[in-house]
Each structure stands twice: as C-alpha cells, then as structure tokens.
CSV table of C-alpha atoms in Angstrom, one decimal:
chain,number,residue,atom,x,y,z
O,18,MET,CA,215.0,-58.2,166.2
O,19,ASP,CA,214.2,-61.1,167.0
O,20,PRO,CA,211.5,-60.4,169.3
O,21,ARG,CA,212.2,-63.7,171.6
O,22,ALA,CA,215.4,-62.5,172.1
O,23,VAL,CA,214.0,-59.5,174.1
O,24,LEU,CA,213.6,-61.5,177.6
O,25,PRO,CA,210.4,-60.1,179.4
O,26,THR,CA,210.9,-57.7,182.8
O,27,THR,CA,210.0,-59.2,185.8
O,28,LEU,CA,206.7,-57.6,186.0
O,29,GLU,CA,205.8,-59.0,182.5
O,30,THR,CA,207.1,-62.4,183.6
O,31,ALA,CA,204.4,-61.9,186.4
O,32,ASP,CA,201.6,-60.8,184.9
O,33,ILE,CA,202.1,-63.9,182.2
O,34,LEU,CA,202.3,-66.5,185.1
O,35,SER,CA,199.0,-64.9,186.9
O,36,GLY,CA,196.8,-63.2,183.9
O,37,GLN,CA,197.3,-66.4,181.7
O,38,ILE,CA,198.6,-69.2,183.1
O,39,PHE,CA,197.8,-69.3,186.8
O,40,ARG,CA,194.2,-68.2,185.4
O,41,GLN,CA,194.0,-71.0,183.1
O,42,PHE,CA,195.8,-73.9,184.6
O,43,GLY,CA,195.8,-73.0,188.6
O,44,LEU,CA,198.5,-72.1,190.8
O,45,PRO,CA,201.5,-75.1,190.1
O,46,GLU,CA,203.5,-77.2,192.5
O,47,ASP,CA,206.9,-76.5,192.0
O,48,ILE,CA,208.9,-73.3,189.9
O,49,ILE,CA,212.5,-74.3,188.9
O,50,SER,CA,213.9,-71.1,187.6
O,51,ASP,CA,216.6,-70.9,185.4
O,52,ARG,CA,218.1,-67.8,187.9
O,53,GLY,CA,217.0,-65.5,185.3
O,54,PRO,CA,216.3,-61.5,186.2
O,55,GLN,CA,212.6,-62.9,186.3
O,56,PHE,CA,212.5,-65.1,189.2
O,57,THR,CA,215.4,-63.6,191.4
O,58,SER,CA,213.8,-59.9,191.9
O,59,PRO,CA,212.7,-58.8,195.1
O,60,VAL,CA,209.2,-58.6,192.9
O,61,TRP,CA,208.5,-62.5,193.6
O,62,LYS,CA,209.5,-62.2,197.5
O,63,GLU,CA,206.8,-59.5,197.9
O,64,LEU,CA,204.1,-61.3,196.0
O,65,LEU,CA,204.3,-64.5,197.4
O,66,GLY,CA,205.8,-63.4,201.1
O,67,TYR,CA,209.0,-65.5,200.5
O,68,GLN,CA,211.8,-65.4,197.8
O,69,LEU,CA,211.9,-68.5,195.5
O,70,PRO,CA,214.6,-71.2,196.5
O,71,LEU,CA,217.8,-70.7,193.8
O,72,TYR,CA,218.3,-74.6,192.9
O,73,PRO,CA,222.1,-74.4,191.7
O,74,CYS,CA,222.4,-75.6,188.0
O,75,ASN,CA,223.8,-79.1,188.8
O,76,ALA,CA,222.5,-80.2,191.8
O,77,LEU,CA,218.6,-80.0,192.1
O,78,THR,CA,218.6,-83.5,194.9
O,79,SER,CA,221.0,-81.6,197.1
O,80,ASP,CA,218.5,-78.9,198.1
O,81,GLN,CA,215.6,-80.7,198.3
O,82,PRO,CA,215.6,-81.5,202.2
O,83,VAL,CA,215.9,-77.5,202.3
O,84,VAL,CA,213.0,-77.1,199.8
O,85,GLU,CA,210.5,-79.9,201.7
O,86,ARG,CA,211.6,-78.0,205.2
O,87,GLN,CA,210.3,-74.6,203.4
O,88,CYS,CA,207.3,-76.4,202.1
O,89,ARG,CA,206.6,-77.2,205.9
O,90,GLN,CA,207.1,-74.3,208.0
O,91,SER,CA,205.2,-72.5,205.3
O,92,LYS,CA,201.2,-71.9,206.9
O,93,TRP,CA,199.6,-70.4,203.3
O,94,THR,CA,197.5,-72.7,201.6
O,95,TRP,CA,197.2,-72.5,197.8
O,96,GLU,CA,194.1,-70.5,198.3
O,97,GLU,CA,195.8,-68.2,200.0
O,98,THR,CA,198.9,-68.0,198.0
O,99,HIS,CA,196.6,-67.0,194.8
O,100,GLN,CA,194.9,-64.7,196.5
O,101,ARG,CA,198.1,-63.2,197.9
O,102,LEU,CA,199.7,-63.3,194.5
O,103,SER,CA,196.7,-61.4,192.5
O,104,LYS,CA,196.2,-58.9,195.0
O,105,ALA,CA,200.0,-58.0,195.2
O,106,ILE,CA,199.8,-58.1,191.5
O,107,ALA,CA,197.5,-56.2,190.9
O,108,THR,CA,198.5,-53.9,193.2
O,109,TYR,CA,202.0,-53.3,191.7
O,110,LYS,CA,200.2,-53.1,188.4
O,111,SER,CA,198.3,-49.9,189.7
O,112,GLN,CA,201.0,-47.9,190.5
O,113,SER,CA,203.0,-45.9,188.8
O,114,TYR,CA,207.4,-46.0,188.5
O,115,ALA,CA,209.9,-44.3,186.3
O,116,THR,CA,211.4,-46.0,183.3
C-alpha cells in the first residue's frame, strides 16, 4: 500500500503541525483547510479554544467578514495561542485512548 494514500489522524496532524511545522516556522497567520476530518475534529476546538472557520470550496471571499470579525473578537495573542496549543497537545498525547 502506498503510504501517501493513508491520511493522518487528527492527533497525528496536530502533532506534525505543533512538533515540526509550528516549532520550526512559528504559528501561521491563516490555516485554510479542505474540510478534511483532520481539521474539522473537536480536537481543534479543544486545542485552540475555538473551531477553525470552514470555508466553502468556491467562495473564500464570502467568508472574509466572518473571519475578520472572529479575529477582532479573539482576545488571545499568538503567544498565548501557541502556549495553549502546546499545552493542549501535550495533555491530549499523555492520555491513553482506546483505538
């Protein structure tokens, strides 16, 4: 089986992003998803404290005011978000879950 054909789980995606991408490059200004289960899971809401906005496939610009409003309403700085994300991922990874 081609290893690229198997999508990572939500936890694996969060681990890759925090352990490799965010650590090396810092937090992104935007995360745009294809609505895959790795990004729509409740894990993201738990990690970030809010659900990532889900963009319609062909109407990115129609959601721009919604995203801007969410950003203005957010009281977290990137530093606080990074700290919360790192802590949440570490906590989640330390718990045992039945598969």
